[in-house]
CSV table of C-alpha atoms in Angstrom, one decimal:
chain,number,residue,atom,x,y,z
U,1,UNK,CA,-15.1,9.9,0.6
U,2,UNK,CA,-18.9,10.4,0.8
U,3,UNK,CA,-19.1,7.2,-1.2
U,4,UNK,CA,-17.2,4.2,-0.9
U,5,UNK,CA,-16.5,0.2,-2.4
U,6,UNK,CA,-14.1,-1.4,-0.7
U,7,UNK,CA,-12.3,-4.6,0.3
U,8,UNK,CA,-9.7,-5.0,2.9
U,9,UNK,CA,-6.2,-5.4,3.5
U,10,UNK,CA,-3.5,-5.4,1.0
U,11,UNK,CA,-5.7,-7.7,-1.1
U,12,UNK,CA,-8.9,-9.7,-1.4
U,13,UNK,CA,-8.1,-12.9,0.2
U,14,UNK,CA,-5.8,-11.9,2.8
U,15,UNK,CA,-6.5,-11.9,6.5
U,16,UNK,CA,-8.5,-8.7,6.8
U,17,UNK,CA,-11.3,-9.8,5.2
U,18,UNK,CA,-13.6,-12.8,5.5
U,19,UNK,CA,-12.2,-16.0,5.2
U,20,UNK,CA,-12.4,-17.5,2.0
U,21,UNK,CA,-12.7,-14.5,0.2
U,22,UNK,CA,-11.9,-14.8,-4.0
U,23,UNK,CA,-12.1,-12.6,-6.9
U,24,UNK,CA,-15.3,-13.9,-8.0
U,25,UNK,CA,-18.8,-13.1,-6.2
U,26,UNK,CA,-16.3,-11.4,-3.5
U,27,UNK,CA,-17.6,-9.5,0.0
U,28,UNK,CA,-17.1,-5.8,-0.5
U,29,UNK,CA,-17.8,-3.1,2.2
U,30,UNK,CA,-20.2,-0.1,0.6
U,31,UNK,CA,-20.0,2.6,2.8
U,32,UNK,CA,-18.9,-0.1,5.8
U,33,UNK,CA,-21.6,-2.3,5.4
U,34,UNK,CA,-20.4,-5.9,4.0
U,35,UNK,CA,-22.6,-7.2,1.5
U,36,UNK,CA,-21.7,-10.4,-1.3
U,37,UNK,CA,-21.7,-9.2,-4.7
U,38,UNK,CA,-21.9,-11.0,-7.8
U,39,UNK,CA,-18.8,-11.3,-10.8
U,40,UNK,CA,-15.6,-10.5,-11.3
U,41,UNK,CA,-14.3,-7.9,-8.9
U,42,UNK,CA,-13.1,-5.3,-11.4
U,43,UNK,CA,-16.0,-5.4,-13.1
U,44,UNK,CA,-17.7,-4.8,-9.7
U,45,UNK,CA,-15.8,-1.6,-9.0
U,46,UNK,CA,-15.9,-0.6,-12.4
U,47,UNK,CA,-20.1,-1.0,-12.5
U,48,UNK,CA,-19.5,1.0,-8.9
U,49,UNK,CA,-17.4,4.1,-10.3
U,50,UNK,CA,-19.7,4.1,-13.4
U,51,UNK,CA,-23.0,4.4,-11.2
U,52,UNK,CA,-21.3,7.4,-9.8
U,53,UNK,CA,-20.3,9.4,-12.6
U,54,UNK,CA,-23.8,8.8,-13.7
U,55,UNK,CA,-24.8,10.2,-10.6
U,56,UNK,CA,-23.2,13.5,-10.5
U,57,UNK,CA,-24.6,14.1,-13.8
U,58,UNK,CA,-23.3,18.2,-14.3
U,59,UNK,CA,-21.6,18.6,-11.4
U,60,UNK,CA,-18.0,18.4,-11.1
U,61,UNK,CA,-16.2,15.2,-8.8
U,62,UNK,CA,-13.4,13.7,-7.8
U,63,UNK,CA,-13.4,9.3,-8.2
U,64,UNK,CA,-10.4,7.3,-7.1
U,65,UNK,CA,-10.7,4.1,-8.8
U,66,UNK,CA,-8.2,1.8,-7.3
U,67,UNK,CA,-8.7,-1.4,-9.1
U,68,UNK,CA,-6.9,-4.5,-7.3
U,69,UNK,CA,-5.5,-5.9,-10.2
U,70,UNK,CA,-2.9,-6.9,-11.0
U,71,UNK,CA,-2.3,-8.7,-7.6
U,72,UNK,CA,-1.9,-11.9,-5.9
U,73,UNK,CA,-3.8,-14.6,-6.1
U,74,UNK,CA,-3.8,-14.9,-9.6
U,75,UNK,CA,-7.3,-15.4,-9.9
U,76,UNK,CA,-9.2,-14.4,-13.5
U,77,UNK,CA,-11.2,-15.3,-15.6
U,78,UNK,CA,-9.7,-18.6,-18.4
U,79,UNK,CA,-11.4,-16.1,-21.0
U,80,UNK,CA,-8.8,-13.3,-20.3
U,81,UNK,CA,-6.1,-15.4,-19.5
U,82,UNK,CA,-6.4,-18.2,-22.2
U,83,UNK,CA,-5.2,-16.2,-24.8
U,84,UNK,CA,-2.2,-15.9,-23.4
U,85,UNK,CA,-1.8,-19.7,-22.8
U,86,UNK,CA,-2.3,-20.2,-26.3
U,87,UNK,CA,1.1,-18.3,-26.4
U,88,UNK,CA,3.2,-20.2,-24.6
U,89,UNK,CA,3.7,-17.7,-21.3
U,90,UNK,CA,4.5,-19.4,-18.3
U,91,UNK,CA,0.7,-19.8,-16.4
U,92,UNK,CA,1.6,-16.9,-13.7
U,93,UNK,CA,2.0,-14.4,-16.7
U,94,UNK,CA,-0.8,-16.1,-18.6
U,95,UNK,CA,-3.3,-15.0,-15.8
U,96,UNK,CA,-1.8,-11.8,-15.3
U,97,UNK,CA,-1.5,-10.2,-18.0
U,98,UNK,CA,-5.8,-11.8,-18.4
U,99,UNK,CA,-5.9,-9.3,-15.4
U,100,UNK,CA,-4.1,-6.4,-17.2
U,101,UNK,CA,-6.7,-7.2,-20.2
U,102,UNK,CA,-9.5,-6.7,-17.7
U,103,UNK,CA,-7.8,-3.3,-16.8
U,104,UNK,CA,-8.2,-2.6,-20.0
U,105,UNK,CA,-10.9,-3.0,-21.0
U,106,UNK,CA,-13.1,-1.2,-18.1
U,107,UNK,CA,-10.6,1.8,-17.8
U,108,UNK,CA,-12.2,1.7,-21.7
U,109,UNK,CA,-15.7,2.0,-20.0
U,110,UNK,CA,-14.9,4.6,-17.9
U,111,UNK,CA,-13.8,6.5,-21.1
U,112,UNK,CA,-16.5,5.6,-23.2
U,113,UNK,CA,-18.8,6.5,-20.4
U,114,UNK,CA,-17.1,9.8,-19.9
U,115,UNK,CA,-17.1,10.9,-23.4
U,116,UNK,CA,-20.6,10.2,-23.8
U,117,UNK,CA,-21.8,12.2,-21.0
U,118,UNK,CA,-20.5,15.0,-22.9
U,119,UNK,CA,-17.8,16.2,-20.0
U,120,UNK,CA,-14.7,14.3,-21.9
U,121,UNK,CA,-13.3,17.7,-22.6
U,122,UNK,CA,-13.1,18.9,-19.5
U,123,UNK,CA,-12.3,15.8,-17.0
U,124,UNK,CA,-8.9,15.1,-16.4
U,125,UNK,CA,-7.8,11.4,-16.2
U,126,UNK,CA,-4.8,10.5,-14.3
U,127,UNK,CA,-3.6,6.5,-14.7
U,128,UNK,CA,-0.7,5.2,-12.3
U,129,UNK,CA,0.2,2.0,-11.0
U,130,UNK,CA,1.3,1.6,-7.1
U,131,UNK,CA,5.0,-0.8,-7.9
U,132,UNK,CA,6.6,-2.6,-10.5
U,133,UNK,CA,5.3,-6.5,-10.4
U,134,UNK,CA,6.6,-8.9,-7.9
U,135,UNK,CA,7.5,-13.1,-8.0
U,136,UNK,CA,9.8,-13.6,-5.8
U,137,UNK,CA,11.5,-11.4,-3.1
U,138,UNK,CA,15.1,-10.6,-3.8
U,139,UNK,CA,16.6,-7.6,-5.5
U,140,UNK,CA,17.3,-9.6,-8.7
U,141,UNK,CA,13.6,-10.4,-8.9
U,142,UNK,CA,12.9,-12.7,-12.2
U,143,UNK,CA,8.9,-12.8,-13.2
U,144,UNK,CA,9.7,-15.8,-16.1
U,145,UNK,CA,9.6,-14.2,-19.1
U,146,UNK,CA,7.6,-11.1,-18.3
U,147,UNK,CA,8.2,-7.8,-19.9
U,148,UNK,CA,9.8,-5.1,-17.4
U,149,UNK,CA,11.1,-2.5,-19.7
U,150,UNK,CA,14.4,-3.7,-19.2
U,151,UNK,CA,14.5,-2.6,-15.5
U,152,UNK,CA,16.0,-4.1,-12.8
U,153,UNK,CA,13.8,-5.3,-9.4
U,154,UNK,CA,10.4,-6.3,-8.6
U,155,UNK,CA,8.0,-5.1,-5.6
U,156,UNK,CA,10.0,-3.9,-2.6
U,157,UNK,CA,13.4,-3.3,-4.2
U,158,UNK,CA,14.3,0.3,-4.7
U,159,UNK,CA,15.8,-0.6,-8.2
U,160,UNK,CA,13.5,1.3,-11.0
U,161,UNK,CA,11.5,-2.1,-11.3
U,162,UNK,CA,10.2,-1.7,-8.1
U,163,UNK,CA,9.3,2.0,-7.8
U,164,UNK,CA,9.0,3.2,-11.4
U,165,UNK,CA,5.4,3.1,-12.5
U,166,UNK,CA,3.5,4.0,-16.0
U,167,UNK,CA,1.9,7.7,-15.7
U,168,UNK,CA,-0.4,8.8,-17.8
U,169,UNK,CA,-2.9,12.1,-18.0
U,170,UNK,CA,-5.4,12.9,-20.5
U,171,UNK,CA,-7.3,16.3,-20.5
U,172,UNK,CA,-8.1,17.3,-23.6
U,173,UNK,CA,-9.2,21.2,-22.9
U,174,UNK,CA,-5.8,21.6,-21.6
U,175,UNK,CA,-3.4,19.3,-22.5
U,176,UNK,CA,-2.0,18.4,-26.4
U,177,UNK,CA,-2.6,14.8,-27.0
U,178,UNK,CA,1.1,12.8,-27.8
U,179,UNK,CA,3.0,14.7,-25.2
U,180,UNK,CA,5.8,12.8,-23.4
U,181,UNK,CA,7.8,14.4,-20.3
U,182,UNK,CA,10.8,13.4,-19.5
U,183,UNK,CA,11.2,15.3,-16.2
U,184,UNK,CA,10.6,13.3,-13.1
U,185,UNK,CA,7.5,13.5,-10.6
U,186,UNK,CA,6.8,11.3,-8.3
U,187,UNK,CA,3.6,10.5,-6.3
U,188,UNK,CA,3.4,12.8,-3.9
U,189,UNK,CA,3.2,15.3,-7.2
U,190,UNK,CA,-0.1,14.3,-7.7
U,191,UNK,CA,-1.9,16.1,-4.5
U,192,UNK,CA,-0.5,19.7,-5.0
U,193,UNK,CA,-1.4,19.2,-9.0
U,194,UNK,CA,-4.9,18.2,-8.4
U,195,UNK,CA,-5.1,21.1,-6.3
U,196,UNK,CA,-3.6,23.5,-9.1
U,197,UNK,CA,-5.5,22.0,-12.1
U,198,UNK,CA,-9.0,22.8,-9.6
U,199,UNK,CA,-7.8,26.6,-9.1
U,200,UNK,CA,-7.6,25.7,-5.2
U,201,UNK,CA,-5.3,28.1,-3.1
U,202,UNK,CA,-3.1,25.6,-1.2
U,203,UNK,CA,-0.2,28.5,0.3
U,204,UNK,CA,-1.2,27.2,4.1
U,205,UNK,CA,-1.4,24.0,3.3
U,206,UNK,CA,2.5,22.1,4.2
U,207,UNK,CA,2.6,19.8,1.1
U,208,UNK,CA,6.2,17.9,0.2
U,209,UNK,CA,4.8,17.7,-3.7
U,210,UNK,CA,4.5,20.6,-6.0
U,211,UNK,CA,2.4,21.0,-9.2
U,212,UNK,CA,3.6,19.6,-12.5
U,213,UNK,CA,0.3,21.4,-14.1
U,214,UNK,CA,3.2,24.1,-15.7
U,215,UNK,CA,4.8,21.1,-17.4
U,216,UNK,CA,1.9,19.2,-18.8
U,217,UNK,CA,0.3,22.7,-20.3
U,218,UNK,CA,3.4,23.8,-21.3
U,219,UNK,CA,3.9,27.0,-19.4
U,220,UNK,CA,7.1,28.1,-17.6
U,221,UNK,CA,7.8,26.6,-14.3
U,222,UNK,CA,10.6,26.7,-11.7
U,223,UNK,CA,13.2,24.3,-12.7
U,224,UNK,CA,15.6,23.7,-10.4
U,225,UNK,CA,16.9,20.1,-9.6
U,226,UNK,CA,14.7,18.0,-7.3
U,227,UNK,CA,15.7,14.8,-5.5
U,228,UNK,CA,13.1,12.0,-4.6
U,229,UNK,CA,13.8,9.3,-1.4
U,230,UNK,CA,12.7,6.6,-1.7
U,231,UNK,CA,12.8,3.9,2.2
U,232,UNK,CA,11.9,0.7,2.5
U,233,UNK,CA,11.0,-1.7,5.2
U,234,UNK,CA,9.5,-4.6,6.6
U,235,UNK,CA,6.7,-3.6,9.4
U,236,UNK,CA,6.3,-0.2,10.9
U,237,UNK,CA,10.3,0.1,11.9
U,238,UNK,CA,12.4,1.7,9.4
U,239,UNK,CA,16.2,1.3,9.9
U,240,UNK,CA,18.1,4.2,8.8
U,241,UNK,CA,20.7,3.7,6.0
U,242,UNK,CA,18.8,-0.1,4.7
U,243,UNK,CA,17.4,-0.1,1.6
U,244,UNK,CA,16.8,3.0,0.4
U,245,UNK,CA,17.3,5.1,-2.8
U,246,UNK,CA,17.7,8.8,-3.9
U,247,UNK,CA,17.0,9.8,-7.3
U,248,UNK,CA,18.3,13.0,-8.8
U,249,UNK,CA,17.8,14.4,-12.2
U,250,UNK,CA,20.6,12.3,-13.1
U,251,UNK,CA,22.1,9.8,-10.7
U,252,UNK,CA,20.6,7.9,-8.4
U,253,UNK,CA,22.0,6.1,-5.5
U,254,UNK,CA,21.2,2.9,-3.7
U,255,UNK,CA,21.4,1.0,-0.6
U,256,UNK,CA,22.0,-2.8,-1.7
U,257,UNK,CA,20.3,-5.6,-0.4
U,258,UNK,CA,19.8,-9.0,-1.6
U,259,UNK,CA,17.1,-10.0,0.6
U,260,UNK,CA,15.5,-6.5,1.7
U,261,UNK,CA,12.0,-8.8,3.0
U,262,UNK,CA,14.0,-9.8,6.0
U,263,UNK,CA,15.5,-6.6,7.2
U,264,UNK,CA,13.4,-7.3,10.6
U,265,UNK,CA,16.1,-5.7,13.0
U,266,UNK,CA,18.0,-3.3,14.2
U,267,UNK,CA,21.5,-3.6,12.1
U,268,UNK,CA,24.5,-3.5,14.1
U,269,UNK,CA,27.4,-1.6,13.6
U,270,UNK,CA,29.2,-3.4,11.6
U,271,UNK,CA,26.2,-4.3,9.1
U,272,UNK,CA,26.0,-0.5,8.4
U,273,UNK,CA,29.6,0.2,7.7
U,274,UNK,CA,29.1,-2.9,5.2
U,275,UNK,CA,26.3,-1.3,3.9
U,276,UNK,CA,27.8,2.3,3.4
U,277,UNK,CA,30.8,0.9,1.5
U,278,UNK,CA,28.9,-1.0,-0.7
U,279,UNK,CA,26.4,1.8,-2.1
U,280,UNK,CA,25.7,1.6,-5.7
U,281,UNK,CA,25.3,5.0,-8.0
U,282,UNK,CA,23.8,5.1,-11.4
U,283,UNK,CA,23.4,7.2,-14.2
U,284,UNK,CA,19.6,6.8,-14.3
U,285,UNK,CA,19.7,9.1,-17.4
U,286,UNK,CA,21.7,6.7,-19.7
U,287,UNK,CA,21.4,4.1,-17.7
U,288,UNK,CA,18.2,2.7,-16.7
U,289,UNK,CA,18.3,-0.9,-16.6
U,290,UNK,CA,21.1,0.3,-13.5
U,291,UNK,CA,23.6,-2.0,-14.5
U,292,UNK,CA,26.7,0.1,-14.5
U,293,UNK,CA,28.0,1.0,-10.6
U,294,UNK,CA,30.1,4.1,-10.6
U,295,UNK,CA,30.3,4.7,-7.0
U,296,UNK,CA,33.7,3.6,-7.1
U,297,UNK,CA,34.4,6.4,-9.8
U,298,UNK,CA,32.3,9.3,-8.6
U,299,UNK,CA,32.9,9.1,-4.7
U,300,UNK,CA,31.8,12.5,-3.8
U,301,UNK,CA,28.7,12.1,-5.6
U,302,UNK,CA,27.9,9.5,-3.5
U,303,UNK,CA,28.9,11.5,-0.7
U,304,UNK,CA,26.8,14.2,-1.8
U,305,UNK,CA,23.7,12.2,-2.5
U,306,UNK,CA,24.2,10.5,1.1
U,307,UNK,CA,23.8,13.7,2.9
U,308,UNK,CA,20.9,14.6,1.2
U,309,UNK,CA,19.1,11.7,2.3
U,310,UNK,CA,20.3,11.8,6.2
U,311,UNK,CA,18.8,15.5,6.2
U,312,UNK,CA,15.8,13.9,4.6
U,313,UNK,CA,15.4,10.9,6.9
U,314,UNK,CA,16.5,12.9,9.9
U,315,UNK,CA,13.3,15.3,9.2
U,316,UNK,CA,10.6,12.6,8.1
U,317,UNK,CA,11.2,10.5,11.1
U,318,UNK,CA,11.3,13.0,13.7
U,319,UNK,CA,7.9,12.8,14.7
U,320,UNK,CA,7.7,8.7,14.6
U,321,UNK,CA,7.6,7.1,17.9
U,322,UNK,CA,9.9,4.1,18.3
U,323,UNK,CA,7.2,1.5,17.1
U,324,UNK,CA,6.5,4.1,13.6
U,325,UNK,CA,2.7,3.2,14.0
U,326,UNK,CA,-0.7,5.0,13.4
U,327,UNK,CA,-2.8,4.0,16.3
U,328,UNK,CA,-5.6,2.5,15.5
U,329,UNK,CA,-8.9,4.8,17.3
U,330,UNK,CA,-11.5,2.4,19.5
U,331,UNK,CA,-14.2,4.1,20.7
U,332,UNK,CA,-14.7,7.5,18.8
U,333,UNK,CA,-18.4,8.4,17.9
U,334,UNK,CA,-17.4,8.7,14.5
U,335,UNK,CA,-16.8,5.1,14.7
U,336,UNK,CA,-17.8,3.4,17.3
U,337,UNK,CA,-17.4,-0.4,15.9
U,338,UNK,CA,-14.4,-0.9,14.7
U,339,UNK,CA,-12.8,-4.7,13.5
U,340,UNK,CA,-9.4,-6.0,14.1
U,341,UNK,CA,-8.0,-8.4,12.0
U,342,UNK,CA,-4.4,-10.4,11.8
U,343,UNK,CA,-3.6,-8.0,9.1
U,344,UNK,CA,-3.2,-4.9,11.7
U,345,UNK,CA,-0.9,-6.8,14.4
U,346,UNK,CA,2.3,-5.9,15.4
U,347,UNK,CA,4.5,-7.7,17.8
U,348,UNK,CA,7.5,-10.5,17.7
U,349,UNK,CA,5.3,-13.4,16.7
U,350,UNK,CA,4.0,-11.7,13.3
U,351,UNK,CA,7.3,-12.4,11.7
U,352,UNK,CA,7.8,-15.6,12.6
U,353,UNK,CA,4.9,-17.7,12.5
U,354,UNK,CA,2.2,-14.8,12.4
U,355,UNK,CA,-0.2,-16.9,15.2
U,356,UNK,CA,-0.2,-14.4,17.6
U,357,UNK,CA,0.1,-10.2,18.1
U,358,UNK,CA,-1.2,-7.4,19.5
U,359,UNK,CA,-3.1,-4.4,18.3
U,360,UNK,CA,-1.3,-1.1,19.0
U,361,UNK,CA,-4.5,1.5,20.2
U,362,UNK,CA,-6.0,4.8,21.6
U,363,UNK,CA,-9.0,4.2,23.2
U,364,UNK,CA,-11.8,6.5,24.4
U,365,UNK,CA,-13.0,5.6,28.1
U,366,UNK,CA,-16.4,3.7,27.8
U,367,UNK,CA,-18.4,0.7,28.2
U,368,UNK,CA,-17.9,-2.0,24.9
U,369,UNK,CA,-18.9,-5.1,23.6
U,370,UNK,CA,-16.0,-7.1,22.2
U,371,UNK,CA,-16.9,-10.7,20.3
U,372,UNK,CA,-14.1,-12.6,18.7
U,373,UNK,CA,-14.0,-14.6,15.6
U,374,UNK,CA,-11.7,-18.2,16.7
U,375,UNK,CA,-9.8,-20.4,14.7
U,376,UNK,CA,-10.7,-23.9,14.4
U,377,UNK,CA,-9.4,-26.5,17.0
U,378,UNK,CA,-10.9,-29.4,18.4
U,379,UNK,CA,-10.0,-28.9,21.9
U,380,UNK,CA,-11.4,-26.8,24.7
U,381,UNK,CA,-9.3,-23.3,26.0
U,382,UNK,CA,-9.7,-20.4,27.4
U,383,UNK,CA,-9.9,-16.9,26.3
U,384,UNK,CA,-8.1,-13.8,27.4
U,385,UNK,CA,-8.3,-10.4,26.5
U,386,UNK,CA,-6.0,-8.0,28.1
U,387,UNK,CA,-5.7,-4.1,28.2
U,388,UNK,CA,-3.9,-2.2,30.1
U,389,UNK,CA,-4.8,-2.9,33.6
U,390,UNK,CA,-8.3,-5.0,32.4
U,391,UNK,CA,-7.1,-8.3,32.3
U,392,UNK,CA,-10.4,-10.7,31.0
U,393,UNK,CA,-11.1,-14.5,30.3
U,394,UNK,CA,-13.7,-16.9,29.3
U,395,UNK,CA,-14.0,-20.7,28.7
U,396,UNK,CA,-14.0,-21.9,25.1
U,397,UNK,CA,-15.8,-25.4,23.8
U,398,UNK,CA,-14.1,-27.4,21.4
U,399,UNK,CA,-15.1,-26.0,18.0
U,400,UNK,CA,-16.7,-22.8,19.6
U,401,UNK,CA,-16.2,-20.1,16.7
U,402,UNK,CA,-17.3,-17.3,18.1
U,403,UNK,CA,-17.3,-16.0,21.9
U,404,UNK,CA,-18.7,-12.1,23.3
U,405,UNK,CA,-17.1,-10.0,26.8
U,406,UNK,CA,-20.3,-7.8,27.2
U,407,UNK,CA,-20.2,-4.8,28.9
U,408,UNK,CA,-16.4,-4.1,28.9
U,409,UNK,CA,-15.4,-0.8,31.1
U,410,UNK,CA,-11.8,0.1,29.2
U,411,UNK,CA,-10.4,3.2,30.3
U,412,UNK,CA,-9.0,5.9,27.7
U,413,UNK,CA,-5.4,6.1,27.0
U,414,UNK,CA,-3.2,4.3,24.2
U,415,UNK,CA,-1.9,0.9,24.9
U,416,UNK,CA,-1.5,-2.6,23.3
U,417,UNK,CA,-4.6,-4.5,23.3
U,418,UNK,CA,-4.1,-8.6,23.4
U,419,UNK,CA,-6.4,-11.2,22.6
U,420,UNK,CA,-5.5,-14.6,22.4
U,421,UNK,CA,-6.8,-18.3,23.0
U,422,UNK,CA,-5.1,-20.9,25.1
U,423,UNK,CA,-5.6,-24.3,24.4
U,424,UNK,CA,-2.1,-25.5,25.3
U,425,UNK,CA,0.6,-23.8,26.3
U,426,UNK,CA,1.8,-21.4,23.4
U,427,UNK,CA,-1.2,-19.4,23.0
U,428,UNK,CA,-2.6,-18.2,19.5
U,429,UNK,CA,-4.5,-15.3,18.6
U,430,UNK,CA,-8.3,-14.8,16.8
U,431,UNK,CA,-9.4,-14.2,13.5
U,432,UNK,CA,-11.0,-11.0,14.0
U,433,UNK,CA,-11.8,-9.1,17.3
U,434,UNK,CA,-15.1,-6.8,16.6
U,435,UNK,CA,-14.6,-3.8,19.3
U,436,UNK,CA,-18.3,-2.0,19.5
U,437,UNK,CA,-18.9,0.8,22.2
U,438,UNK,CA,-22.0,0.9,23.7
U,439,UNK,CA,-22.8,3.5,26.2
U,440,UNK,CA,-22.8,6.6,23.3
């Protein structure tokens, strides 16, 4: 993006970002410099997305507005979320559905704004969610008393609850208003019909999507039976045969788990032939809510829908390594400064008490400056920083927040890179770890 408004991690408040971070006067990146802004931050992004469609005027654009609500922690407004209240929902619902009314009303800006700019007509609007809501963690998720269609599971479950999202598209100049499509896409749809609906030629391109522009203009399209996979996990290792789904035009099978948040290791054996017995098939078609289980009746659908997703895993993980995990790039000239955070660890420790981990890294060879960001402690330490064979350390003061290795010759190569603080025995790791090269 040649513009950009961000915040980081999976959410503002969580352990990429600054500390103390809220939904009100938040700190936002702009094009990677932070900078404290003032309000509510969908308003903020709104304001942002407006400026830019304002901006490019005539000329045709592409915006990704990815609002952060609705997302924990609940925090909105009392003006959106007391009317609610006045209902009688339960306070989590109260405050988000006050952050659905927010939704609302600046998606309504965005298409006030684009019809009067005059390019309403000819603009396509796509509106998606990312997963169905989420309380607590358990495939028979209950959100008291908030409306989910009737579908079973919440946030990472593979029940429809947890993958099935709202879609809507308007385009006026090429699609009839009212329409509704039964026929399933999925997100990975989205790409190729983009591509289709902007007359680009995508043949070389290897995409796993294909365009559902045919079905939303109403012309003839191929329509042979697709199947969608859908695996989840915990972390960057996937275990084959846990928790996943396949969806066909009409059935859909399931991989059962009652607590799918702690599938942390490698099953054994006999955890998989549990697993395998127990699958779960559904007629998604008249059966939504997936409360009927006809494995037990239609074994060889099962069968059938169980190959098709060990040819499926079998090709998408083929070019994992054993830890599944994009690198993260030190050093490039693109971007030279780059800043860890507790939110990008891996390693043992992150699922248990989340104190200490590693970053997993490619580095270009060079000279760096690398300043951590300490937790609080009222006791003097020492810290290390390791890499490869560069093995660092440095005395800490009691209540010392930050502390700076200058001039830090890491060779290039992938590896783990460790920093940590020892003030007893059991060390702990930083904040945030700021990595800047500085012989470029």
């Amino acid at each position: 993006f040649q513009e950009a408004l961000v915040h980081k991690g999976g959410g503002i408040g969580q352990a990429a970002g600054p500390a103390g971070n809220s939904y009100f006067d938040p700190v936002l990146e702009h094009n990677n410099v932070a900078k404290k802004y003032q309000g509510y931050c969908d308003d903020i992004f709104t304001n942002a997305a407006l400026d830019f469609i304002k901006e490019c005027g005539e000329q045709p654009f592409f915006l990704y507005l990815a609002t952060n609500l609705p997302h924990f922690p609940l925090e909105v407004p009392d003006s959106l979320a007391d009317p609610f209240r006045k209902m009688g929902l339960h306070e989590d619902n109260a405050r988000t559905y006050g952050m659905m009314a927010s939704i609302d009303y600046n998606v309504g800006r965005v298409l006030d704004l684009v019809k009067t700019q005059g390019i309403g007509q000819r603009t396509m609007i796509i509106f998606l969610s990312d997963n169905g809501p989420r309380h607590r963690r358990t495939k028979n998720d209950v959100y008291p008393g908030r409306w989910v269609s009737n579908l079973r599971g919440t946030k990472t479950s593979v029940y429809e609850g947890g993958i099935r999202v709202p879609f809507f598209v308007r385009w006026p100049e090429k699609i009839a208003a009212g329409k509704q499509i039964t026929k399933v896409g999925t997100v990975i749809d989205i790409f190729p019909t983009v591509l289709d609906a902007a007359n680009i030629n995508a043949d070389a391109l290897q995409i796993d999507g294909q365009s559902l522009l045919p079905l939303w203009t109403g012309h003839k399209s191929e329509s042979k039976d697709r199947y969608f996979f859908t695996q989840m996990m915990v972390g960057p290792t996937v275990f084959k045969y846990m928790h996943f789904a396949v969806r066909g035009p009409r059935y859909k099978l399931v991989s059962p788990h009652d607590d799918p948040h702690h599938l942390v290791y490698q099953p054994t054996d006999d955890e998989l032939k549990e697993t395998l017995a127990n699958l779960e098939l559904y007629d998604i078609e008249n059966d939504p809510s997936e409360r009927i289980n006809l494995a037990s009746r239609h074994p060889e659908i099962v069968d059938q829908m169980l190959l098709l997703y060990e040819d499926w895993y079998d090709e998408v993980t083929q070019e994992r390594d054993a830890k599944g995990i994009q690198r993260i790039y030190l050093g490039h000239q693109q971007q030279p400064q780059v800043v860890l955070s507790r939110f990008d660890w891996g390693g043992p420790r992150v699922i248990s008490k989340n104190n200490l981990g590693y970053w997993r890294v490619h580095t270009e060879p060079g000279v760096y400056e690398i300043t951590m960001e300490l937790p609080a402690r009222e006791s003097i330490g020492v810290v290390h920083l390791k890499y490869q064979e560069v093995h660092l350390s440095k005395a800490v003061e009691a209540g010392q927040k930050r502390l700076t290795f200058e001039k830090v010759s890491l060779p290039g190569g992938i590896g783990n890179l460790q920093a940590y603080l020892k003030s007893e025995r059991l060390p702990e790791g930083p904040l945030f770890v700021e990595v800047k090269r500085t012989d470029l």
